[in-house]
C-alpha positions as protocol buffer text, in pm:
chain_id: "A"
residue {
  index: 1
  type: MET
  ca { x: -1165 y: -767 z: 1807 }
}
residue {
  index: 2
  type: ILE
  ca { x: -898 y: -518 z: 1652 }
}
residue {
  index: 3
  type: ASP
  ca { x: -662 y: -540 z: 1325 }
}
residue {
  index: 4
  type: GLN
  ca { x: -314 y: -565 z: 1288 }
}
residue {
  index: 5
  type: ILE
  ca { x: -149 y: -429 z: 1000 }
}
residue {
  index: 6
  type: VAL
  ca { x: 215 y: -458 z: 864 }
}
residue {
  index: 7
  type: TYR
  ca { x: 307 y: -182 z: 626 }
}
residue {
  index: 8
  type: ALA
  ca { x: 638 y: -86 z: 436 }
}
residue {
  index: 9
  type: SER
  ca { x: 739 y: 241 z: 339 }
}
residue {
  index: 10
  type: THR
  ca { x: 1043 y: 423 z: 164 }
}
residue {
  index: 11
  type: SER
  ca { x: 1129 y: 762 z: 259 }
}
residue {
  index: 12
  type: SER
  ca { x: 1047 y: 1031 z: 26 }
}
residue {
  index: 13
  type: THR
  ca { x: 1413 y: 1183 z: 102 }
}
residue {
  index: 14
  type: GLY
  ca { x: 1602 y: 854 z: 109 }
}
residue {
  index: 15
  type: ASP
  ca { x: 1635 y: 844 z: 457 }
}
residue {
  index: 16
  type: PHE
  ca { x: 1409 y: 828 z: 750 }
}
residue {
  index: 17
  type: THR
  ca { x: 1655 y: 919 z: 1000 }
}
residue {
  index: 18
  type: PRO
  ca { x: 1635 y: 1297 z: 1023 }
}
residue {
  index: 19
  type: ASP
  ca { x: 1233 y: 1259 z: 1082 }
}
residue {
  index: 20
  type: LEU
  ca { x: 1252 y: 972 z: 1343 }
}
residue {
  index: 21
  type: PRO
  ca { x: 1222 y: 1240 z: 1650 }
}
residue {
  index: 22
  type: ASP
  ca { x: 921 y: 1387 z: 1495 }
}
residue {
  index: 23
  type: ILE
  ca { x: 757 y: 1064 z: 1376 }
}
residue {
  index: 24
  type: LEU
  ca { x: 806 y: 905 z: 1732 }
}
residue {
  index: 25
  type: ARG
  ca { x: 671 y: 1202 z: 1933 }
}
residue {
  index: 26
  type: CYS
  ca { x: 368 y: 1245 z: 1725 }
}
residue {
  index: 27
  type: ALA
  ca { x: 266 y: 881 z: 1714 }
}
residue {
  index: 28
  type: ARG
  ca { x: 346 y: 854 z: 2105 }
}
residue {
  index: 29
  type: ARG
  ca { x: 131 y: 1153 z: 2164 }
}
residue {
  index: 30
  type: ASN
  ca { x: -155 y: 1079 z: 1934 }
}
residue {
  index: 31
  type: ASN
  ca { x: -182 y: 686 z: 1934 }
}
residue {
  index: 32
  type: PRO
  ca { x: -304 y: 633 z: 2288 }
}
residue {
  index: 33
  type: GLU
  ca { x: -597 y: 848 z: 2233 }
}
residue {
  index: 34
  type: LEU
  ca { x: -693 y: 644 z: 1937 }
}
residue {
  index: 35
  type: GLY
  ca { x: -667 y: 328 z: 2063 }
}
residue {
  index: 36
  type: ILE
  ca { x: -367 y: 233 z: 1843 }
}
residue {
  index: 37
  type: THR
  ca { x: -35 y: 50 z: 1933 }
}
residue {
  index: 38
  type: GLY
  ca { x: 266 y: -49 z: 1726 }
}
residue {
  index: 39
  type: LEU
  ca { x: 635 y: -63 z: 1641 }
}
residue {
  index: 40
  type: LEU
  ca { x: 851 y: 93 z: 1387 }
}
residue {
  index: 41
  type: VAL
  ca { x: 1132 y: -66 z: 1246 }
}
residue {
  index: 42
  type: VAL
  ca { x: 1353 y: 172 z: 1031 }
}
residue {
  index: 43
  type: GLY
  ca { x: 1669 y: 99 z: 812 }
}
residue {
  index: 44
  type: GLY
  ca { x: 1787 y: 392 z: 653 }
}
residue {
  index: 45
  type: GLY
  ca { x: 1516 y: 500 z: 407 }
}
residue {
  index: 46
  type: THR
  ca { x: 1297 y: 187 z: 461 }
}
residue {
  index: 47
  type: CYS
  ca { x: 1068 y: 134 z: 717 }
}
residue {
  index: 48
  type: LEU
  ca { x: 807 y: -144 z: 841 }
}
residue {
  index: 49
  type: GLN
  ca { x: 536 y: -59 z: 1075 }
}
residue {
  index: 50
  type: LEU
  ca { x: 317 y: -286 z: 1233 }
}
residue {
  index: 51
  type: LEU
  ca { x: -18 y: -116 z: 1390 }
}
residue {
  index: 52
  type: GLU
  ca { x: -270 y: -234 z: 1606 }
}
residue {
  index: 53
  type: GLY
  ca { x: -630 y: -93 z: 1669 }
}
residue {
  index: 54
  type: GLU
  ca { x: -976 y: -78 z: 1568 }
}
residue {
  index: 55
  type: PRO
  ca { x: -1023 y: -121 z: 1177 }
}
residue {
  index: 56
  type: GLU
  ca { x: -1164 y: 231 z: 1128 }
}
residue {
  index: 57
  type: GLN
  ca { x: -886 y: 407 z: 1321 }
}
residue {
  index: 58
  type: LEU
  ca { x: -621 y: 192 z: 1118 }
}
residue {
  index: 59
  type: ASP
  ca { x: -794 y: 286 z: 798 }
}
residue {
  index: 60
  type: ALA
  ca { x: -784 y: 665 z: 889 }
}
residue {
  index: 61
  type: LEU
  ca { x: -413 y: 650 z: 982 }
}
residue {
  index: 62
  type: LEU
  ca { x: -314 y: 487 z: 649 }
}
residue {
  index: 63
  type: SER
  ca { x: -514 y: 746 z: 478 }
}
residue {
  index: 64
  type: ASP
  ca { x: -297 y: 1032 z: 679 }
}
residue {
  index: 65
  type: LEU
  ca { x: 25 y: 830 z: 611 }
}
residue {
  index: 66
  type: ASN
  ca { x: -50 y: 805 z: 218 }
}
residue {
  index: 67
  type: THR
  ca { x: -58 y: 1204 z: 250 }
}
residue {
  index: 68
  type: ASP
  ca { x: 240 y: 1255 z: 449 }
}
residue {
  index: 69
  type: PRO
  ca { x: 516 y: 1399 z: 251 }
}
residue {
  index: 70
  type: ARG
  ca { x: 783 y: 1187 z: 437 }
}
residue {
  index: 71
  type: HIS
  ca { x: 671 y: 893 z: 282 }
}
residue {
  index: 72
  type: GLY
  ca { x: 733 y: 796 z: -71 }
}
residue {
  index: 73
  type: HIS
  ca { x: 558 y: 455 z: -121 }
}
residue {
  index: 74
  type: ILE
  ca { x: 362 y: 251 z: 118 }
}
residue {
  index: 75
  type: VAL
  ca { x: 260 y: -88 z: 97 }
}
residue {
  index: 76
  type: VAL
  ca { x: 24 y: -308 z: 336 }
}
residue {
  index: 77
  type: MET
  ca { x: 202 y: -637 z: 372 }
}
residue {
  index: 78
  type: GLU
  ca { x: -30 y: -812 z: 590 }
}
residue {
  index: 79
  type: ARG
  ca { x: -356 y: -752 z: 773 }
}
residue {
  index: 80
  type: ARG
  ca { x: -526 y: -972 z: 985 }
}
residue {
  index: 81
  type: HIS
  ca { x: -818 y: -969 z: 1297 }
}
residue {
  index: 82
  type: ALA
  ca { x: -659 y: -1054 z: 1644 }
}
residue {
  index: 83
  type: PRO
  ca { x: -873 y: -1077 z: 1990 }
}
residue {
  index: 84
  type: SER
  ca { x: -638 y: -839 z: 2147 }
}
residue {
  index: 85
  type: PRO
  ca { x: -309 y: -629 z: 2097 }
}
residue {
  index: 86
  type: ALA
  ca { x: 0 y: -835 z: 2074 }
}
residue {
  index: 87
  type: LEU
  ca { x: 179 y: -513 z: 2206 }
}
residue {
  index: 88
  type: PRO
  ca { x: -56 y: -354 z: 2458 }
}
residue {
  index: 89
  type: GLY
  ca { x: 83 y: -23 z: 2612 }
}
residue {
  index: 90
  type: TRP
  ca { x: 317 y: 48 z: 2354 }
}
residue {
  index: 91
  type: ALA
  ca { x: 207 y: 380 z: 2210 }
}
residue {
  index: 92
  type: MET
  ca { x: 490 y: 310 z: 1955 }
}
residue {
  index: 93
  type: GLY
  ca { x: 795 y: 120 z: 1973 }
}
residue {
  index: 94
  type: TYR
  ca { x: 1112 y: 154 z: 1784 }
}
residue {
  index: 95
  type: SER
  ca { x: 1378 y: -58 z: 1647 }
}
residue {
  index: 96
  type: ASP
  ca { x: 1678 y: 21 z: 1435 }
}
residue {
  index: 97
  type: ALA
  ca { x: 1693 y: -210 z: 1183 }
}
residue {
  index: 98
  type: GLY
  ca { x: 2048 y: -394 z: 1234 }
}
residue {
  index: 99
  type: PRO
  ca { x: 2177 y: -743 z: 1098 }
}
residue {
  index: 100
  type: ALA
  ca { x: 1910 y: -937 z: 1284 }
}
residue {
  index: 101
  type: GLU
  ca { x: 1620 y: -742 z: 1091 }
}
residue {
  index: 102
  type: SER
  ca { x: 1794 y: -737 z: 759 }
}
residue {
  index: 103
  type: ASP
  ca { x: 1555 y: -1012 z: 610 }
}
residue {
  index: 104
  type: LEU
  ca { x: 1293 y: -790 z: 714 }
}
residue {
  index: 105
  type: ILE
  ca { x: 1398 y: -488 z: 537 }
}
residue {
  index: 106
  type: ALA
  ca { x: 1449 y: -713 z: 248 }
}
residue {
  index: 107
  type: MET
  ca { x: 1074 y: -816 z: 263 }
}
residue {
  index: 108
  type: ALA
  ca { x: 988 y: -465 z: 287 }
}
residue {
  index: 109
  type: HIS
  ca { x: 1180 y: -420 z: -62 }
}
residue {
  index: 110
  type: ASP
  ca { x: 1024 y: -707 z: -221 }
}
residue {
  index: 111
  type: ALA
  ca { x: 662 y: -595 z: -134 }
}
residue {
  index: 112
  type: MET
  ca { x: 743 y: -241 z: -247 }
}
residue {
  index: 113
  type: ALA
  ca { x: 859 y: -404 z: -564 }
}
residue {
  index: 114
  type: GLY
  ca { x: 504 y: -598 z: -594 }
}
residue {
  index: 115
  type: LEU
  ca { x: 635 y: -941 z: -485 }
}
residue {
  index: 116
  type: PRO
  ca { x: 418 y: -1165 z: -261 }
}
residue {
  index: 117
  type: SER
  ca { x: 462 y: -1068 z: 82 }
}
residue {
  index: 118
  type: ASP
  ca { x: 548 y: -1358 z: 398 }
}
residue {
  index: 119
  type: PRO
  ca { x: 200 y: -1418 z: 541 }
}
residue {
  index: 120
  type: GLY
  ca { x: 361 y: -1437 z: 876 }
}
residue {
  index: 121
  type: ILE
  ca { x: 516 y: -1091 z: 884 }
}
residue {
  index: 122
  type: ILE
  ca { x: 302 y: -948 z: 1174 }
}
residue {
  index: 123
  type: ASP
  ca { x: 438 y: -1275 z: 1397 }
}
residue {
  index: 124
  type: ARG
  ca { x: 783 y: -1191 z: 1299 }
}
residue {
  index: 125
  type: ILE
  ca { x: 757 y: -832 z: 1405 }
}
residue {
  index: 126
  type: VAL
  ca { x: 567 y: -920 z: 1715 }
}
residue {
  index: 127
  type: ALA
  ca { x: 875 y: -1158 z: 1806 }
}
residue {
  index: 128
  type: LEU
  ca { x: 1121 y: -865 z: 1736 }
}
residue {
  index: 129
  type: ALA
  ca { x: 933 y: -645 z: 1941 }
}
residue {
  index: 130
  type: ARG
  ca { x: 937 y: -885 z: 2254 }
}
residue {
  index: 131
  type: ALA
  ca { x: 1325 y: -956 z: 2188 }
}
residue {
  index: 132
  type: VAL
  ca { x: 1450 y: -574 z: 2138 }
}
residue {
  index: 133
  type: PRO
  ca { x: 1401 y: -325 z: 2403 }
}
residue {
  index: 134
  type: ASP
  ca { x: 1243 y: -2 z: 2260 }
}
residue {
  index: 135
  type: ARG
  ca { x: 1492 y: 294 z: 2211 }
}
residue {
  index: 136
  type: ALA
  ca { x: 1332 y: 619 z: 2290 }
}
residue {
  index: 137
  type: ILE
  ca { x: 1433 y: 900 z: 2076 }
}
residue {
  index: 138
  type: ALA
  ca { x: 1387 y: 1260 z: 2224 }
}
């Protein structure tokens, strides 16, 4: 049994774009060793990230993210148990938030404003991951 988490975050600088290459490079290097898989969805200064793995590993990673100076505010939108990863083999996938993902970014803004989160956000991000090819950023 693993946990799945979706969190929303704002960029401390207002835009995650300049930090994306480093964020993805570090995640893709470190996550396999930690048994973590995931998908990062970025829309300017907001990101949503699905993380999957052992609860202890995810808690440690969330703790690290909360002290990462690139993040201004982090809110866990949904957390649940799952029998296995929905994205096996994905050290860290990536998707720009285009028009089809604008509702996900709007949900992130709502969550950061203290509004209730959609309890199906994990399923929506998994569906996005399966529909959109991963964009590699060098």
